[in-house]
PDB file of C-alpha atoms in Angstrom:
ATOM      1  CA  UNK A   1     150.177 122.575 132.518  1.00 37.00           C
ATOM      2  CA  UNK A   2     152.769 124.111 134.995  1.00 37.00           C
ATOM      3  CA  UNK A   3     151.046 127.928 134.606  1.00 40.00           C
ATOM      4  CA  UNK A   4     148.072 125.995 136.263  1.00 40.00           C
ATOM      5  CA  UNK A   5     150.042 124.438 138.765  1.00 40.00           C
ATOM      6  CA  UNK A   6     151.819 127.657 139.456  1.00 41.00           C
ATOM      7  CA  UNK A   7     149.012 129.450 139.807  1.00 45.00           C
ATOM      8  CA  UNK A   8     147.403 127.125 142.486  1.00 44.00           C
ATOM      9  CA  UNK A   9     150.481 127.469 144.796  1.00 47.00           C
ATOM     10  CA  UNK A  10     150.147 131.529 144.818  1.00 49.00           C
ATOM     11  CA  UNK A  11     150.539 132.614 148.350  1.00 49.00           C
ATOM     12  CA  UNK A  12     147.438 134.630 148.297  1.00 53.00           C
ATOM     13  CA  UNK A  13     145.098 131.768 147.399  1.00 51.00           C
ATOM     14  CA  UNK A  14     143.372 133.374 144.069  1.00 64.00           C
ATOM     15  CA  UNK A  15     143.780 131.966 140.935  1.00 78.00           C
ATOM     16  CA  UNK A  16     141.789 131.123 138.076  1.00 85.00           C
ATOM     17  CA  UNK A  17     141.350 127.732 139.829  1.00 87.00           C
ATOM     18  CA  UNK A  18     140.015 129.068 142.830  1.00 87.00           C
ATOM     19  CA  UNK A  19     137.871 131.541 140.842  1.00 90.00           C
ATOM     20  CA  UNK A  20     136.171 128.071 139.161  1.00 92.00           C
ATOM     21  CA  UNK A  21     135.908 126.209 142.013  1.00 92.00           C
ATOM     22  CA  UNK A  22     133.926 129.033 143.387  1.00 93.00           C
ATOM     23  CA  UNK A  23     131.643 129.328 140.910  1.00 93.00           C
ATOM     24  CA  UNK A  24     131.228 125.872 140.417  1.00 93.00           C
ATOM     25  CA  UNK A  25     130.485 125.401 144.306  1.00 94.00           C
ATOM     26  CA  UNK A  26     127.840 128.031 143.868  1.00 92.00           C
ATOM     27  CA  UNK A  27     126.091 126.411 141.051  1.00 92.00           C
ATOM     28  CA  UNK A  28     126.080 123.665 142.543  1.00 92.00           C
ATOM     29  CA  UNK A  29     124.471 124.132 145.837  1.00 93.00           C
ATOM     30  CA  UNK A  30     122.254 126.504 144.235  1.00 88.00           C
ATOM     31  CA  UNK A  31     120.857 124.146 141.625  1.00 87.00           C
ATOM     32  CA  UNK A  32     121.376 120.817 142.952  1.00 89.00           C
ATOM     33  CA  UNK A  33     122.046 121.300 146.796  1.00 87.00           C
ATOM     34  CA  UNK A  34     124.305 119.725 149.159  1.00 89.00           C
ATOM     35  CA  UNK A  35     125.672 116.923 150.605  1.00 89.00           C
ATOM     36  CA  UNK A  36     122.399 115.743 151.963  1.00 90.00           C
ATOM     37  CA  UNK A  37     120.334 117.005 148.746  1.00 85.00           C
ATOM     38  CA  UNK A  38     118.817 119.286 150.222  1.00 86.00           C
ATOM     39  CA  UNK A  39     118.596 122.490 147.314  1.00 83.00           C
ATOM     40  CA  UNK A  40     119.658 125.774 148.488  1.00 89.00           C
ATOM     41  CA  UNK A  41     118.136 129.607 147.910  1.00 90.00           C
ATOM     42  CA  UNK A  42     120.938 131.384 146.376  1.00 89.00           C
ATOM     43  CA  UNK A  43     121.532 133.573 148.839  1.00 91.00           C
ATOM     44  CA  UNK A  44     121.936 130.578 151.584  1.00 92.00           C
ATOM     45  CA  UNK A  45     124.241 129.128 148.747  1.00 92.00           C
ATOM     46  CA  UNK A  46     126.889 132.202 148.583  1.00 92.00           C
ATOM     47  CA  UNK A  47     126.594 131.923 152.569  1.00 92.00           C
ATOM     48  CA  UNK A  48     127.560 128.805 152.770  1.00 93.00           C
ATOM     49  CA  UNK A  49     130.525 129.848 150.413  1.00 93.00           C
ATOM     50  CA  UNK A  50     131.353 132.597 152.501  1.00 92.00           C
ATOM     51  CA  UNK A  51     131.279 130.542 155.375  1.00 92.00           C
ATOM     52  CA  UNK A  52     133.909 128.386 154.085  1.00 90.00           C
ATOM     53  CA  UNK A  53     136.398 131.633 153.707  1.00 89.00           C
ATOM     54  CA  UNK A  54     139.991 129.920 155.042  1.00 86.00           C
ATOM     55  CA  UNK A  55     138.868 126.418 154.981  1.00 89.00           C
ATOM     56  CA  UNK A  56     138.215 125.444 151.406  1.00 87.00           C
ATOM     57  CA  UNK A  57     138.235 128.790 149.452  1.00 89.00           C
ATOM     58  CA  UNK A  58     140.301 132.438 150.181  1.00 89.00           C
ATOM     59  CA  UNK A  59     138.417 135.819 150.394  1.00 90.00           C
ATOM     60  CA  UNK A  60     139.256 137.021 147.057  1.00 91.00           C
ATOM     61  CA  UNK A  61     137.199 134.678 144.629  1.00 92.00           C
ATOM     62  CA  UNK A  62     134.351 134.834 146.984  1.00 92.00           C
ATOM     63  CA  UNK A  63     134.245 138.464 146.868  1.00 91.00           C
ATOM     64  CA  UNK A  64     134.616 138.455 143.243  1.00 91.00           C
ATOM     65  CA  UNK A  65     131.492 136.436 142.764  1.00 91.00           C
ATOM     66  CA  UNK A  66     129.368 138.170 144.905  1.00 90.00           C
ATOM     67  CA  UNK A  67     130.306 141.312 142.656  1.00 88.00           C
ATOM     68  CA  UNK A  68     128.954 139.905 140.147  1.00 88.00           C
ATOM     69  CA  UNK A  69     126.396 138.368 141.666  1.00 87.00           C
ATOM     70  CA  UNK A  70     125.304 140.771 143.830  1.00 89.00           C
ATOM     71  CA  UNK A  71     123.763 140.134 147.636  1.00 90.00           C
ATOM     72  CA  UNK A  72     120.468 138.551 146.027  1.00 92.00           C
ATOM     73  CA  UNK A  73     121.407 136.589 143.125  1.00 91.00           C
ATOM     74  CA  UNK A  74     118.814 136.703 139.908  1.00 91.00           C
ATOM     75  CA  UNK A  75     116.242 134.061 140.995  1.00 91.00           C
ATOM     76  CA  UNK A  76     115.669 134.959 144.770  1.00 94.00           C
ATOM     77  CA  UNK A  77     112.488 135.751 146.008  1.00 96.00           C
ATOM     78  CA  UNK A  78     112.878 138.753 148.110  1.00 97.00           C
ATOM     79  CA  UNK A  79     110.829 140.440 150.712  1.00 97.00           C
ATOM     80  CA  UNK A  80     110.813 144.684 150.242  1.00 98.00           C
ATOM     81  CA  UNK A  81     110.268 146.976 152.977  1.00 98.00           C
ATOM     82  CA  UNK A  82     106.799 147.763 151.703  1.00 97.00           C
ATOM     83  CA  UNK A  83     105.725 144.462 152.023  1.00 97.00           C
ATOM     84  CA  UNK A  84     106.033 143.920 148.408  1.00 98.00           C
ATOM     85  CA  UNK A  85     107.443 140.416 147.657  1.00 97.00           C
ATOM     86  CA  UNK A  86     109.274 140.183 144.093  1.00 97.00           C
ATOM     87  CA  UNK A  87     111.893 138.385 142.061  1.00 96.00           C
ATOM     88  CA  UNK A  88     115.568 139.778 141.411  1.00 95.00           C
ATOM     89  CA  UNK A  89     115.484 139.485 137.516  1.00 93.00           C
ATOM     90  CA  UNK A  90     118.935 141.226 137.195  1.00 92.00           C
ATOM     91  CA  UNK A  91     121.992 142.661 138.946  1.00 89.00           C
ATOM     92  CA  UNK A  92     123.657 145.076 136.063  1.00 86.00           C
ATOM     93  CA  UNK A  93     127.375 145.431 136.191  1.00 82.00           C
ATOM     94  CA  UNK A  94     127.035 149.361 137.074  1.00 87.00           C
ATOM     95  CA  UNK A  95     129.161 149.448 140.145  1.00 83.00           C
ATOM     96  CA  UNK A  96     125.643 150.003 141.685  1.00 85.00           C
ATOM     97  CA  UNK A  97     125.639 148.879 145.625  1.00 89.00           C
ATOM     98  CA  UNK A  98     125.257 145.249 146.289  1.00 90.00           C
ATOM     99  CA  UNK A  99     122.292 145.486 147.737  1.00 92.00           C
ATOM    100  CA  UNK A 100     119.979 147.151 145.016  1.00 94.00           C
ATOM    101  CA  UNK A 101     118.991 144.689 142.251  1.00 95.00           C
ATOM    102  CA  UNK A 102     116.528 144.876 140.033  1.00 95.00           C
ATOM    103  CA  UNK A 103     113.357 143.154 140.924  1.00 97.00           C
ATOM    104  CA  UNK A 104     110.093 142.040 139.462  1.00 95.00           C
ATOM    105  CA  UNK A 105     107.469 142.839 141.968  1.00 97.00           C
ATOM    106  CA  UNK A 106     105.104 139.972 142.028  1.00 95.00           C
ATOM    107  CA  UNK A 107     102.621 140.532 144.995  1.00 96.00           C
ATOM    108  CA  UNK A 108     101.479 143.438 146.756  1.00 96.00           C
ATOM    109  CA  UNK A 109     101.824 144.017 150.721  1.00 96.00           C
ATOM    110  CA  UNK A 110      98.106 142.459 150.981  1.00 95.00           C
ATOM    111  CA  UNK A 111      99.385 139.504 148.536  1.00 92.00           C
ATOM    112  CA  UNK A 112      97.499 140.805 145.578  1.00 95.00           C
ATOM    113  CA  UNK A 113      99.144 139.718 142.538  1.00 92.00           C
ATOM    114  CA  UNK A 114     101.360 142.849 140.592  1.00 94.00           C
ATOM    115  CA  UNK A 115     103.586 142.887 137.742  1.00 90.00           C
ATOM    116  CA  UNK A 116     105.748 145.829 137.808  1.00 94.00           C
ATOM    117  CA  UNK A 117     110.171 146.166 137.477  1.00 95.00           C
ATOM    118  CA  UNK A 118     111.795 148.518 139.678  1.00 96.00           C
ATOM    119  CA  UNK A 119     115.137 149.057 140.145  1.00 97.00           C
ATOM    120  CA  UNK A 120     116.552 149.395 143.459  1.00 96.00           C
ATOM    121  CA  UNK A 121     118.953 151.671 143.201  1.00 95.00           C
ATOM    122  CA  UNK A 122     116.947 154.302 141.870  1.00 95.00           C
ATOM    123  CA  UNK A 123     113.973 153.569 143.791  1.00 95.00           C
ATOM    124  CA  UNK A 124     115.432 155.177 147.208  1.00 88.00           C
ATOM    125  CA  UNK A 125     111.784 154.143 148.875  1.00 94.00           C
ATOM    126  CA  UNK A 126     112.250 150.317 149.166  1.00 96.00           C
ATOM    127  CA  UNK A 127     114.870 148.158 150.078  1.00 96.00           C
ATOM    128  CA  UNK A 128     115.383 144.234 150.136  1.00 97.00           C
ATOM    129  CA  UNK A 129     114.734 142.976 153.840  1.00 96.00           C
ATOM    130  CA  UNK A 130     114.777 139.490 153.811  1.00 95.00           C
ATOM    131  CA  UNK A 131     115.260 136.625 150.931  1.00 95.00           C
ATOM    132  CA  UNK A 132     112.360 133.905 150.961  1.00 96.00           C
ATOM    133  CA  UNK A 133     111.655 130.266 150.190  1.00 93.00           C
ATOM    134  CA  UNK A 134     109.626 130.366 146.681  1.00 93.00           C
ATOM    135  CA  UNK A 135     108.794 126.919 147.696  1.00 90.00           C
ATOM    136  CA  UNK A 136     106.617 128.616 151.081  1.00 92.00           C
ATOM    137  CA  UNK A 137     104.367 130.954 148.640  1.00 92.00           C
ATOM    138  CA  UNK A 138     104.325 128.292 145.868  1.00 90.00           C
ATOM    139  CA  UNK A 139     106.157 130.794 143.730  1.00 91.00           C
ATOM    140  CA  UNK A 140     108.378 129.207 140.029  1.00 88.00           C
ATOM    141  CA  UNK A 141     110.838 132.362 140.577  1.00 89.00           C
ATOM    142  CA  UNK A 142     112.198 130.700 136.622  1.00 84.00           C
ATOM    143  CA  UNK A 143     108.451 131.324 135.919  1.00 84.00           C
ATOM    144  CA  UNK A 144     108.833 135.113 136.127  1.00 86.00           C
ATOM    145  CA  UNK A 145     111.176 135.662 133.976  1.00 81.00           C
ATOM    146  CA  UNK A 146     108.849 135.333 130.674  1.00 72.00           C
ATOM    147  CA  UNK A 147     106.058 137.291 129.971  1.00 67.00           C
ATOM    148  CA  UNK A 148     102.253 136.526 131.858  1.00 65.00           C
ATOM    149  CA  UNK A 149     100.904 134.371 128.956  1.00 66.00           C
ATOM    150  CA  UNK A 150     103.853 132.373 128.160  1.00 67.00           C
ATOM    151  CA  UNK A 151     104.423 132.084 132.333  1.00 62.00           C
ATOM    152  CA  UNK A 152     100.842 130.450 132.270  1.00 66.00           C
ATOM    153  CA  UNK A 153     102.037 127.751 129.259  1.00 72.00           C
ATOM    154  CA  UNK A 154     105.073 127.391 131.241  1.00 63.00           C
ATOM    155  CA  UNK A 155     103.636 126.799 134.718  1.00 61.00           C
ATOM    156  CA  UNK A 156     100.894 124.341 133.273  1.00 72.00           C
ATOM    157  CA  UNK A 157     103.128 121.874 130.984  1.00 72.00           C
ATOM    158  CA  UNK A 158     105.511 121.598 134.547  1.00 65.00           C
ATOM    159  CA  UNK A 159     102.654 120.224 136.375  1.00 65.00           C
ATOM    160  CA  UNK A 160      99.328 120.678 134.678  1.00 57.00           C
ATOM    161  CA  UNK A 161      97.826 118.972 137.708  1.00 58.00           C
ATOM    162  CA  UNK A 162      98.625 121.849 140.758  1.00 53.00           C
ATOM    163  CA  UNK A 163      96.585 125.020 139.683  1.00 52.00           C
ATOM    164  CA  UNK A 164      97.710 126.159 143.321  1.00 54.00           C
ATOM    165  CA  UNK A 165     100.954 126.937 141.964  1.00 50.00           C
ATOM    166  CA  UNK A 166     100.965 130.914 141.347  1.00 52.00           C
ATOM    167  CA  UNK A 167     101.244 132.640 137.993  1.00 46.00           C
TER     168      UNK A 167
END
C-alpha cells in the first residue's frame, strides 16, 4: 500500500523494506550462495553485505543485522586465540560486544576433540581470531548443535558412507 511506498522513498534509506531485503540477502548468500553458486561462511556473507553499503543497501539495516547477529553469526567455525577451534552456538541479545559469542569448543590447540561452551564475554582469556571453512576440517557446524549421540545419528544418515567426516 502507499505506507510501503512511502516508506521506501525515506531520505535516509531505512525502512522496513530495506530491513527485509537485508536479511533476505543474508540468508541467502549464507545458505544458498551467490551469483555463481558458490555458498558463503556467514561471516563472508554479512561482508559482502557490508560491502554493498551505498550501492544496493544504506548503513542502517546493515548495522541493525549485525546487532543481532553479531560479528560471527551462530554456525561459524571460529579459530580462538588458544588455538581452540569451536562453533558460535549463540549470540544473546545482552548488549554484550560484538565480538564475544558464545561458542562450542570442538577441538583442542593439538586438534584433540573437546566438548565444552564458553562464553566469550566472560571468558576475558580467549578471543575469536579468525572465522574458518568447516568444509577445510570436515566439520557439520549444524552437527554441533545436538547433543554427541544424536550428532553421531545425524552425521551418519547425511552420508553414512564418509566416516572421515568429524563428530
Amino acid at each position: 500500500g502507499t505506507c510501503l511506498i512511502a516508506d521506501l522513498n525515506r531520505p535516509d534509506g531505512f525502512s522496513a523494506a530495506q530491513i527485509i531485503s537485508v536479511a533476505a540477502a543474508y540468508e541467502r548468500l549464507a545458505s544458498f550462495g551467490d551469483a555463481s553458486g558458490n555458498r558463503l561462511r556467514p561471516d563472508e556473507a554479512l561482508k559482502r553485505i557490508q560491502g554493498e553499503v551505498g550501492k544496493l543497501f544504506s548503513l542502517v539495516p546493515i548495522k541493525l543485522l549485525i546487532n543481532v547477529l553479531g560479528l560471527f553469526p551462530v554456525g561459524s567455525l571460529v579459530e580462538l586465540s588458544s588455538g581452540h577451534l569451536g562453533v558460535v552456538i549463540e549470540f544473546p541479545n545482552d548488549r554484550r560486544s560484538l565480538i564475544n559469542p558464545i561458542v562450542r569448543l570442538i577441538r583442542g590447540p593439538n586438534g584433540q576433540e573437546i566438548e565444552e561452551v564458553v562464553d566469550l564475554e566472560e571468558d576475558q582469556e580467549r578471543r575469536v581470531v579468525r572465522c574458518l571453512d568447516p568444509e577445510d576440517y570436515n566439520i557439520n557446524v549444524v552437527s554441533y548443535f545436538v547433543g554427541q549421540e544424536q550428532r553421531k545419528l545425524f552425521l551418519e544418515s547425511l552420508n553414512p558412507a564418509r566416516p572421515d567426516i568429524t563428530i
